[in-house]
Coordinates of C-alpha atoms and ligand atoms in Angstrom, one line a residue:
X1 CA -6.1 -92.0 6.0
X2 CA -6.0 -92.5 2.3
X3 CA -8.1 -91.7 -0.8
X4 CA -10.7 -89.0 -1.0
X5 CA -14.2 -89.0 0.4
X6 CA -17.1 -86.9 -0.8
X7 CA -18.3 -84.6 1.9
X8 CA -21.8 -84.3 0.5
X9 CA -23.9 -81.2 -0.5
X10 CA -23.2 -77.7 0.7
X11 CA -25.4 -76.2 3.3
X12 CA -27.9 -78.0 5.5
X13 CA -31.4 -79.2 4.8
X14 CA -34.0 -76.6 5.3
X15 CA -31.4 -73.7 5.4
X16 CA -33.2 -70.4 4.9
X17 CA -31.8 -67.1 3.9
X18 CA -33.4 -64.3 6.0
X19 CA -31.2 -61.2 6.4
X20 CA -31.4 -59.9 10.0
X21 CA -28.1 -57.9 10.2
X22 CA -26.8 -55.1 8.3
X23 CA -23.4 -53.5 7.5
X24 CA -20.5 -56.0 7.9
X25 CA -22.9 -58.8 8.8
X26 CA -25.2 -58.3 5.7
X27 CA -24.3 -61.6 4.1
X28 CA -24.9 -63.6 7.2
X29 CA -28.3 -64.7 8.5
X30 CA -29.3 -65.5 12.0
X31 CA -31.1 -68.8 11.3
X32 CA -28.6 -70.2 8.8
X33 CA -25.9 -69.4 11.4
X34 CA -27.9 -71.2 14.0
X35 CA -28.1 -74.2 11.6
X36 CA -24.4 -74.1 11.2
X37 CA -23.8 -73.9 14.9
X38 CA -26.0 -76.9 15.5
X39 CA -24.1 -79.0 13.1
X40 CA -20.7 -78.3 14.8
X41 CA -18.8 -80.0 17.5
X42 CA -17.0 -76.7 18.0
X43 CA -18.8 -73.3 18.1
X44 CA -19.5 -70.2 16.1
X45 CA -18.4 -66.9 17.4
X46 CA -20.2 -63.8 16.2
X47 CA -19.7 -60.0 16.6
X48 CA -22.3 -60.0 19.3
X49 CA -20.6 -62.6 21.4
X50 CA -18.7 -61.5 24.6
X51 CA -15.5 -63.2 23.5
X52 CA -15.6 -62.0 19.9
X53 CA -12.7 -59.5 20.4
X54 CA -10.5 -62.0 22.1
X55 CA -11.1 -64.7 19.5
X56 CA -10.6 -62.4 16.5
X57 CA -7.3 -61.0 17.8
X58 CA -4.2 -62.4 16.2
X59 CA -0.6 -62.2 17.2
X60 CA 0.2 -58.9 15.5
X61 CA -1.4 -56.1 17.6
X62 CA -1.6 -54.0 14.5
X63 CA -4.3 -56.3 12.9
X64 CA -7.9 -55.3 13.6
X65 CA -10.1 -57.2 11.3
X66 CA -13.8 -57.9 12.0
X67 CA -15.0 -61.2 10.6
X68 CA -18.7 -61.9 10.3
X69 CA -18.3 -65.4 11.7
X70 CA -15.5 -67.3 13.4
X71 CA -15.9 -71.1 13.3
X72 CA -13.9 -72.6 16.2
X73 CA -13.4 -76.0 14.7
X74 CA -13.2 -79.1 16.9
X75 CA -12.3 -81.4 14.0
X76 CA -12.3 -82.1 10.3
X77 CA -16.1 -82.3 10.1
X78 CA -16.4 -78.8 11.5
X79 CA -14.0 -77.5 8.9
X80 CA -16.1 -79.2 6.2
X81 CA -19.2 -77.5 7.6
X82 CA -17.5 -74.1 7.7
X83 CA -16.1 -74.3 4.2
X84 CA -19.5 -75.4 2.8
X85 CA -21.3 -72.6 4.7
X86 CA -19.0 -69.9 3.4
X87 CA -19.1 -71.2 -0.1
X88 CA -22.8 -71.5 -0.3
X89 CA -23.2 -67.9 1.0
X90 CA -20.4 -66.3 -1.0
X91 CA -18.5 -65.3 2.2
X92 CA -14.7 -64.7 2.0
X93 CA -12.8 -67.4 3.8
X94 CA -9.7 -66.9 6.0
X95 CA -8.0 -69.9 7.6
X96 CA -6.3 -69.7 11.0
X97 CA -3.7 -72.1 12.2
X98 CA -1.6 -70.4 14.9
X99 CA -2.7 -66.9 13.9
X100 CA 0.9 -65.7 13.7
X101 CA 1.3 -64.5 10.2
X102 CA 2.4 -60.8 10.4
X103 CA 0.0 -59.9 7.6
X104 CA -3.0 -60.9 9.7
X105 CA -4.1 -63.2 6.8
X106 CA -5.6 -65.6 9.4
X107 CA -8.6 -63.3 9.8
X108 CA -10.6 -61.2 7.3
X109 CA -13.2 -58.4 7.4
X110 CA -16.8 -59.5 6.9
X111 CA -16.0 -63.1 6.0
X112 CA -15.8 -66.4 7.7
X113 CA -12.7 -67.5 9.6
X114 CA -12.0 -71.3 9.7
X115 CA -10.3 -71.2 13.1
X116 CA -8.3 -74.3 13.9
X117 CA -7.0 -73.1 17.2
X118 CA -8.8 -75.7 19.2
X119 CA -7.4 -78.6 17.1
X120 CA -4.2 -79.3 19.0
X121 CA -3.8 -83.1 19.0
X122 CA -0.4 -84.6 18.4
X123 CA 0.5 -88.3 18.2
X124 CA 4.0 -89.5 17.9
X125 CA 4.8 -92.9 16.5
X126 CA 8.3 -93.5 17.9
X127 CA 8.8 -96.9 16.1
X128 CA 8.1 -95.3 12.7
X129 CA 9.8 -92.0 13.6
X130 CA 6.8 -90.0 12.6
X131 CA 4.3 -87.6 14.2
X132 CA 0.8 -86.6 13.2
X133 CA -0.4 -83.2 14.3
X134 CA -3.7 -81.3 13.9
X135 CA -4.0 -78.1 11.9
X136 CA -4.1 -75.8 15.0
X137 CA -1.0 -77.2 16.7
X138 CA 1.8 -74.8 17.6
X139 CA 5.5 -75.4 17.4
X140 CA 5.6 -75.6 21.2
X141 CA 2.9 -78.4 21.2
X142 CA 4.8 -80.4 18.6
X143 CA 8.2 -79.9 20.4
X144 CA 6.9 -81.1 23.7
X145 CA 5.3 -84.3 22.3
X146 CA 8.2 -85.2 20.0
X147 CA 10.9 -84.5 22.7
X148 CA 9.1 -86.9 25.0
X149 CA 10.5 -89.5 22.6
X150 CA 13.8 -87.8 21.9
X151 CA 12.6 -86.6 18.5
X152 CA 12.1 -83.3 16.8
X153 CA 10.7 -82.0 13.5
X154 CA 12.4 -79.0 12.0
X155 CA 10.1 -76.0 12.8
X156 CA 10.5 -72.3 13.4
X157 CA 12.3 -70.5 16.3
X158 CA 9.3 -69.1 18.3
X159 CA 7.1 -71.7 19.9
X160 CA 3.7 -70.0 19.7
X161 CA 3.9 -70.0 15.9
X162 CA 1.4 -72.4 14.1
X163 CA 2.9 -75.3 12.4
X164 CA 0.3 -75.0 9.6
X165 CA 1.1 -71.7 8.1
X166 CA 4.8 -72.2 8.8
X167 CA 5.0 -75.6 7.0
X168 CA 2.8 -74.6 4.1
X169 CA 5.1 -71.6 3.5
X170 CA 8.3 -73.7 4.0
X171 CA 9.4 -73.5 7.7
X172 CA 12.9 -72.3 8.7
X173 CA 14.3 -73.0 12.1
X174 CA 17.3 -74.2 14.2
X175 CA 17.5 -77.6 12.3
X176 CA 17.3 -76.2 8.8
X177 CA 20.9 -77.0 7.7
X178 CA 20.8 -80.5 9.2
X179 CA 17.3 -81.6 8.2
X180 CA 15.9 -78.9 5.8
X181 CA 12.6 -77.1 5.9
X182 CA 9.5 -78.1 7.9
X183 CA 7.8 -78.9 4.6
X184 CA 10.7 -81.3 3.6
X185 CA 9.6 -83.6 6.3
X186 CA 5.9 -83.5 5.5
X187 CA 4.8 -87.0 4.4
X188 CA 1.1 -86.8 4.4
X189 CA -1.8 -84.3 5.0
X190 CA -5.6 -84.3 5.2
X191 CA -7.0 -81.4 3.2
X192 CA -10.5 -80.0 3.2
X193 CA -10.9 -78.6 -0.4
X194 CA -13.0 -75.7 -1.6
X195 CA -15.7 -78.1 -3.0
X196 CA -16.2 -79.6 0.4
X197 CA -14.2 -82.9 0.3
X198 CA -11.5 -84.4 2.4
X199 CA -8.5 -85.3 0.3
X200 CA -5.5 -87.3 1.5
X201 CA -2.8 -85.2 -0.2
X202 CA -0.4 -88.1 -0.5
X203 CA -2.9 -89.7 -2.9
X204 CA -2.1 -86.9 -5.4
X205 CA 1.7 -86.2 -5.8
X206 CA 1.0 -82.8 -7.4
X207 CA -1.0 -81.7 -4.4
X208 CA 1.6 -83.0 -2.0
X209 CA 4.3 -81.2 -4.0
X210 CA 2.2 -77.9 -3.9
X211 CA 1.7 -78.0 -0.1
X212 CA 5.5 -77.9 0.3
X213 CA 5.9 -74.2 0.2
X214 CA 2.8 -73.3 -1.9
X215 CA 1.0 -71.8 1.1
X216 CA -2.6 -72.0 2.1
X217 CA -3.9 -71.9 -1.5
X218 CA -5.2 -75.4 -1.9
X219 CA -7.5 -76.0 1.0
X220 CA -7.6 -76.3 4.8
X221 CA -5.1 -78.8 6.1
X222 CA -6.6 -80.4 9.2
X223 CA -3.8 -82.9 9.9
X224 CA -0.1 -83.1 9.0
X225 CA 2.2 -86.1 9.2
X226 CA 5.9 -85.4 9.6
X227 CA 9.1 -87.5 9.7
X228 CA 10.9 -86.8 13.0
X229 CA 14.6 -87.0 13.8
X230 CA 16.6 -87.8 16.9
X231 CA 17.6 -84.5 18.6
X232 CA 18.4 -83.6 22.2
X233 CA 17.3 -83.6 24.9
X234 CA 20.5 -81.5 25.5
X235 CA 22.2 -79.5 22.7
X236 CA 24.8 -76.8 22.7
X237 CA 23.6 -73.3 22.0
X238 CA 25.9 -70.4 21.2
X239 CA 24.9 -66.8 22.0
X240 CA 27.6 -64.2 21.5
X241 CA 27.0 -60.4 21.6
X242 CA 29.2 -57.8 19.9
X243 CA 29.1 -54.1 20.3
X244 CA 27.9 -51.9 17.5
X245 CA 31.3 -50.4 17.0
X246 CA 32.6 -53.9 16.1
X247 CA 29.6 -54.8 13.9
X248 CA 31.3 -54.6 10.6
X249 CA 34.4 -56.7 11.4
X250 CA 32.3 -59.2 13.3
X251 CA 29.9 -59.6 10.4
X252 CA 32.8 -60.1 7.9
X253 CA 34.3 -62.8 10.1
X254 CA 30.8 -64.4 10.5
X255 CA 30.5 -64.6 6.7
X256 CA 33.8 -66.5 6.4
X257 CA 32.9 -68.7 9.4
X258 CA 29.4 -69.5 8.0
X259 CA 30.8 -70.7 4.6
X260 CA 32.7 -73.5 6.3
X261 CA 30.4 -74.4 9.2
X262 CA 29.1 -78.0 9.4
X263 CA 25.4 -78.9 8.6
X264 CA 24.8 -79.6 12.3
X265 CA 25.0 -75.8 12.9
X266 CA 22.2 -73.4 12.0
X267 CA 23.0 -69.8 12.9
X268 CA 21.8 -66.2 12.7
X269 CA 23.6 -62.9 12.9
X270 CA 21.1 -60.5 14.3
X271 CA 21.6 -56.7 14.1
X272 CA 19.6 -55.3 17.0
X273 CA 19.7 -52.8 19.9
X274 CA 20.9 -54.0 23.3
X275 CA 17.9 -55.0 25.5
X276 CA 17.8 -53.8 29.1
X277 CA 18.9 -57.3 30.3
X278 CA 21.5 -57.8 33.0
X279 CA 23.4 -60.2 30.6
X280 CA 24.2 -57.2 28.4
X281 CA 26.6 -54.6 29.8
X282 CA 24.6 -51.5 30.8
X283 CA 26.4 -49.2 28.4
X284 CA 25.1 -51.2 25.5
X285 CA 21.4 -51.0 26.6
X286 CA 19.5 -49.4 23.7
X287 CA 22.7 -49.2 21.6
X288 CA 23.3 -51.1 18.4
X289 CA 24.6 -54.6 18.8
X290 CA 25.2 -57.8 16.8
X291 CA 24.2 -61.1 18.2
X292 CA 25.4 -64.5 16.9
X293 CA 23.0 -67.2 17.8
X294 CA 23.7 -70.8 16.8
X295 CA 22.4 -74.3 17.6
X296 CA 24.4 -77.5 17.1
X297 CA 22.1 -80.4 16.7
X298 CA 24.5 -83.1 17.9
X299 CA 25.7 -83.9 21.4
X300 CA 26.5 -80.9 23.7
X301 CA 30.2 -81.9 23.6
X302 CA 30.4 -82.0 19.9
X303 CA 28.5 -78.8 19.7
X304 CA 30.7 -76.9 22.1
X305 CA 33.8 -78.0 20.1
X306 CA 32.2 -77.1 16.7
X307 CA 31.0 -73.7 17.9
X308 CA 34.3 -72.6 19.3
X309 CA 35.4 -70.7 16.2
X310 CA 32.2 -68.7 16.1
X311 CA 32.7 -67.7 19.7
X312 CA 36.3 -66.8 19.0
X313 CA 35.4 -64.0 16.5
X314 CA 36.6 -60.6 17.7
X315 CA 36.0 -59.4 21.2
X316 CA 32.4 -60.0 22.3
X317 CA 30.8 -57.9 25.1
X318 CA 29.0 -61.1 26.3
X319 CA 29.2 -64.8 25.6
X320 CA 26.2 -66.6 27.0
X321 CA 26.8 -69.9 25.2
X322 CA 26.0 -73.0 27.1
X323 CA 24.6 -76.5 26.9
X324 CA 20.8 -76.3 27.1
X325 CA 17.8 -78.4 26.6
X326 CA 16.5 -78.4 23.0
X327 CA 13.1 -77.3 24.4
X328 CA 14.7 -74.2 26.0
X329 CA 16.5 -73.3 22.8
X330 CA 13.2 -73.5 21.0
X331 CA 11.7 -71.0 23.5
X332 CA 14.8 -68.7 23.4
X333 CA 13.2 -66.0 21.3
X334 CA 9.6 -66.3 22.7
X335 CA 9.7 -63.5 25.2
X336 CA 10.9 -61.0 22.5
X337 CA 7.6 -61.6 20.5
X338 CA 4.7 -60.9 22.8
X339 CA 1.3 -61.5 21.3
X340 CA -1.4 -58.8 20.7
X341 CA 0.5 -55.9 22.5
X342 CA 3.2 -55.2 20.0
X343 CA 3.0 -54.2 16.4
X344 CA 4.9 -56.0 13.6
X345 CA 5.8 -55.6 10.0
X346 CA 8.2 -58.1 8.4
X347 CA 9.7 -58.4 5.0
X348 CA 12.7 -60.4 3.6
X349 CA 15.2 -60.9 0.8
X350 CA 17.2 -64.0 -0.2
X351 CA 20.8 -62.8 -0.5
X352 CA 23.4 -63.8 -3.1
X353 CA 26.1 -63.2 -0.4
X354 CA 27.1 -60.9 2.4
X355 CA 29.5 -58.5 0.7
X356 CA 31.2 -55.7 2.7
X357 CA 28.9 -53.1 0.9
X358 CA 25.8 -54.9 2.2
X359 CA 27.2 -55.2 5.7
X360 CA 27.7 -51.4 5.6
X361 CA 24.1 -50.9 4.5
X362 CA 22.7 -53.2 7.2
X363 CA 24.8 -51.7 10.0
X364 CA 23.8 -48.2 9.0
X365 CA 20.1 -49.1 8.8
X366 CA 20.2 -50.9 12.1
X367 CA 21.6 -47.7 13.7
X368 CA 18.7 -45.8 12.0
X369 CA 15.9 -48.1 13.2
X370 CA 13.1 -46.1 14.8
X371 CA 12.4 -48.8 17.3
X372 CA 15.0 -50.6 19.5
X373 CA 12.9 -53.8 19.2
X374 CA 13.4 -54.0 15.4
X375 CA 16.0 -56.5 14.1
X376 CA 17.8 -57.3 10.9
X377 CA 18.3 -61.1 10.9
X378 CA 20.8 -62.8 8.7
X379 CA 19.8 -66.4 8.5
X380 CA 22.6 -68.8 7.5
X381 CA 21.2 -71.2 4.8
X382 CA 22.9 -74.0 2.9
X383 CA 23.3 -77.6 4.2
X384 CA 20.3 -79.9 3.9
X385 CA 18.1 -76.9 3.1
X386 CA 20.1 -76.3 -0.1
X387 CA 20.3 -79.9 -1.2
X388 CA 16.7 -80.1 -2.2
X389 CA 16.2 -79.1 -5.9
X390 CA 14.3 -76.0 -7.0
X391 CA 11.6 -78.1 -8.6
X392 CA 11.5 -80.9 -6.0
X393 CA 9.1 -78.9 -3.8
X394 CA 6.9 -75.9 -4.6
X395 CA 9.2 -73.8 -2.3
X396 CA 11.5 -73.1 -5.2
X397 CA 15.1 -72.0 -5.5
X398 CA 17.3 -72.7 -2.5
X399 CA 20.7 -71.5 -3.7
X400 CA 20.9 -68.3 -1.6
X401 CA 23.6 -68.6 1.1
X402 CA 21.7 -66.2 3.4
X403 CA 18.2 -64.9 4.0
X404 CA 17.7 -61.4 5.3
X405 CA 14.7 -61.1 7.7
X406 CA 13.6 -57.5 8.1
X407 CA 11.6 -57.2 11.3
X408 CA 10.1 -53.9 12.3
X409 CA 8.8 -54.5 15.8
X410 CA 7.4 -51.6 17.9
X411 CA 4.9 -50.7 20.6
X412 CA 3.3 -47.3 19.9
X413 CA 0.7 -46.9 17.1
X414 CA 2.1 -43.4 16.6
X415 CA 5.2 -45.1 15.2
X416 CA 3.4 -47.2 12.6
X417 CA 4.4 -45.1 9.7
X418 CA 8.1 -44.6 10.7
X419 CA 8.6 -48.3 11.4
X420 CA 6.9 -49.6 8.3
X421 CA 8.9 -47.0 6.2
X422 CA 12.1 -48.2 7.8
X423 CA 11.4 -51.8 6.9
X424 CA 10.6 -50.8 3.4
X425 CA 13.8 -48.8 3.2
X426 CA 15.9 -51.9 4.2
X427 CA 13.9 -54.0 1.7
X428 CA 14.8 -51.6 -1.1
X429 CA 18.4 -51.1 0.0
X430 CA 19.0 -54.9 0.1
X431 CA 17.5 -55.5 -3.4
X432 CA 20.8 -55.2 -5.3
X433 CA 22.2 -57.9 -3.1
X434 CA 19.3 -60.3 -3.4
X435 CA 18.2 -63.1 -5.7
X436 CA 14.9 -61.4 -6.3
X437 CA 13.0 -64.0 -4.3
X438 CA 11.5 -63.4 -0.8
X439 CA 10.5 -65.7 2.0
X440 CA 6.8 -65.8 1.7
X441 CA 6.2 -66.4 5.4
X442 CA 7.4 -62.9 6.1
X443 CA 5.1 -61.1 3.7
X444 CA 4.6 -57.6 5.0
X445 CA 1.0 -56.8 4.2
X446 CA 1.1 -58.7 0.9
X447 CA 1.7 -55.5 -1.0
X448 CA 2.9 -56.2 -4.6
X449 CA 2.0 -59.8 -3.9
X450 CA 1.7 -60.9 -7.6
X451 CA 5.2 -59.8 -8.4
X452 CA 6.6 -61.3 -5.2
X453 CA 4.9 -64.6 -5.9
X454 CA 6.2 -64.6 -9.5
X455 CA 9.7 -63.8 -8.6
X456 CA 9.8 -66.3 -5.7
X457 CA 8.2 -69.4 -7.3
X458 CA 9.8 -68.7 -10.7
X459 CA 9.5 -71.8 -12.9
X460 CA 7.2 -73.5 -10.3
X461 CA 4.4 -71.0 -10.7
X462 CA 2.7 -72.5 -13.7
X463 CA 2.7 -75.9 -12.0
X464 CA 1.3 -74.4 -8.8
X465 CA -1.4 -72.6 -10.8
X466 CA -2.4 -75.9 -12.4
X467 CA -2.9 -77.5 -9.0
X468 CA -4.8 -74.4 -7.8
X469 CA -7.1 -74.7 -10.9
X470 CA -7.9 -78.3 -10.0
X471 CA -8.5 -77.8 -6.2
X472 CA -9.7 -74.2 -6.0
X473 CA -10.7 -72.8 -9.4
X474 CA -12.8 -70.0 -7.8
X475 CA -9.9 -68.9 -5.5
X476 CA -11.8 -69.4 -2.3
X477 CA -8.5 -69.7 -0.4
X478 CA -6.9 -66.4 -1.3
X479 CA -5.7 -64.8 2.0
X480 CA -2.2 -66.2 1.6
X481 CA 0.6 -65.6 -0.9
X482 CA -2.1 -66.1 -3.5
X483 CA -1.5 -68.3 -6.5
X484 CA -4.2 -67.4 -9.0
X485 CA -5.9 -70.3 -10.7
X486 CA -5.3 -68.9 -14.2
Ligands
FAD1 C1 7.0 -64.5 16.3 C2 7.1 -65.2 15.0 C3 8.2 -66.0 14.7 C4 8.3 -66.7 13.5 N1 9.4 -67.5 13.3 C5 9.5 -68.1 12.2 C6 10.6 -69.0 12.0 O1 11.4 -69.2 12.8 N2 10.7 -69.7 10.8 C7 9.8 -69.5 9.8 O2 9.9 -70.1 8.8 N3 8.7 -68.7 10.0 C8 8.6 -68.0 11.1 N4 7.5 -67.1 11.3 C9 6.6 -66.9 10.2 C10 5.6 -67.9 10.1 O3 6.1 -69.1 9.5 C11 4.3 -67.4 9.4 O4 3.8 -66.3 10.1 C12 3.3 -68.5 9.3 O5 2.3 -68.1 8.5 C13 2.7 -68.8 10.7 O6 1.8 -69.9 10.7 P1 0.4 -69.8 11.5 O7 -0.3 -71.1 11.3 O8 0.6 -69.3 12.8 O9 -0.3 -68.7 10.6 P2 -1.7 -68.1 10.5 O10 -1.6 -66.6 10.7 O11 -2.7 -68.8 11.3 O12 -2.0 -68.4 9.0 C14 -1.3 -67.8 8.0 C15 -1.8 -68.4 6.6 O13 -1.4 -69.7 6.6 C16 -2.5 -70.5 6.0 N5 -2.9 -71.5 6.9 C17 -2.8 -71.5 8.3 N6 -3.3 -72.6 8.8 C18 -3.7 -73.4 7.7 C19 -4.3 -74.6 7.6 N7 -4.5 -75.4 8.6 N8 -4.6 -75.1 6.4 C20 -4.3 -74.3 5.3 N9 -3.8 -73.1 5.3 C21 -3.5 -72.6 6.6 C22 -3.5 -69.5 5.6 O14 -3.4 -69.1 4.2 C23 -3.3 -68.3 6.5 O15 -3.7 -67.1 5.9 C24 7.4 -66.5 12.5 C25 6.3 -65.7 12.7 C26 6.1 -65.0 13.9 C27 5.0 -64.2 14.2

């Protein structure tokens, strides 16, 4: 689509305001909600509905928010109705793509959730090498459809994640060094704005620029169009496990290897505790380990050759490397991140390097992790990711050679305090080794958000605020890494 179309006046004819609920539902009225429901192709879910608890649940089991209304959108017209309804009644608005953000920003207390979960359409144009995907599509949906044509769009590494939040915040995955961020391949997007219009983002280069890393600040994206690349169906995937006692030497060797690796390879070094898996020798179950995981995006033969030096580091306790289907690699981490049952708190730091002192800190803090499910993930950056200029997209500076993902993952609510405190300890300990910027898709609970936004966007912040002022001057879309309009 192109150009912008006026979505008409807010609210519906004859809408009445008769309060019938109290407490958290005070701002919502039965009959205006009925009016909204009647205008939708999808449906409204309210606290009194039997499936309310299921529908309000997001991936992070720690999040327990109680929206006044959840609008399960079937298409763009439903999104327009939902935004107009919220706006006319002064309700806070949360937007849900895949519902995966650790902060739980996809839902809000007492407000209206624009839930795009039912919007899962994907259409590949193999001749053009492009794919269009609705705002509720998951990475797994997109992968399946694109791989049917031998194509892939760079996305994240867990397939239940929504493409929407991921792309708007950047999008780092197994193809990042070959093809860049998810947002680098974004070529057009339909956006429902705060004033109830549908805008084709590509008709406004500033809006298009802002969507590439600027988060959910500018409206609800109902449809994304991406460039896709030939990948798979088979690739080579390295998975090498080292004992905790060898962690320091293995990580030093990894640092040297990473500096010279070709762009086809995107890798992680993951400090973790051995899972009770038969692939891991029993004496390492529950003990500190380091995993090197790497995908080569070319043919399996090229990949096997190129990944040999990584596999030759030190004396691994297991080497599970093999040719694999790209779809399987994409699902590799899925089982480690169950929805709803586990509790999660994630932060990050872009690193200026991986010096020995930092390796010591990370090894010690991994050993001190209160939960064996928690991980410290060193993401190898560089390559195509780094060749995009700091001002070319809203995402900002890309010069860091590594990103540290700090993942507190645990099961028991009694461990909340200890696990969150551990992640914050790592975050503080890594500060002297960082650029000052953070990956905004791993936002913790958005504590100290203004500072993080300022430090991360740097020189891009004023330009982002100008786009925000034009599209959302009243800051309707604020449950994200919020860019204030002024
Ligand atoms: C298990 C797991 C694995 C992950 N792996 C990766 C990874 O490999 N690489 C990576 O880069 N990130 C990764 N992430 C982080 C992920 O990118 C963010 O959590 C992202 O916000 C998820 O997108 P979502 O649509 O599921 O988010 P949601 O929780 O649905 O939404 C988060 C925010 O995004 C915005 N948003 C969502 N949908 C829309 C829309 N249609 N229009 C406008 N705004 C919208 C809203 O502001 C919303 O508050 C992972 C997260 C999890 C939980």
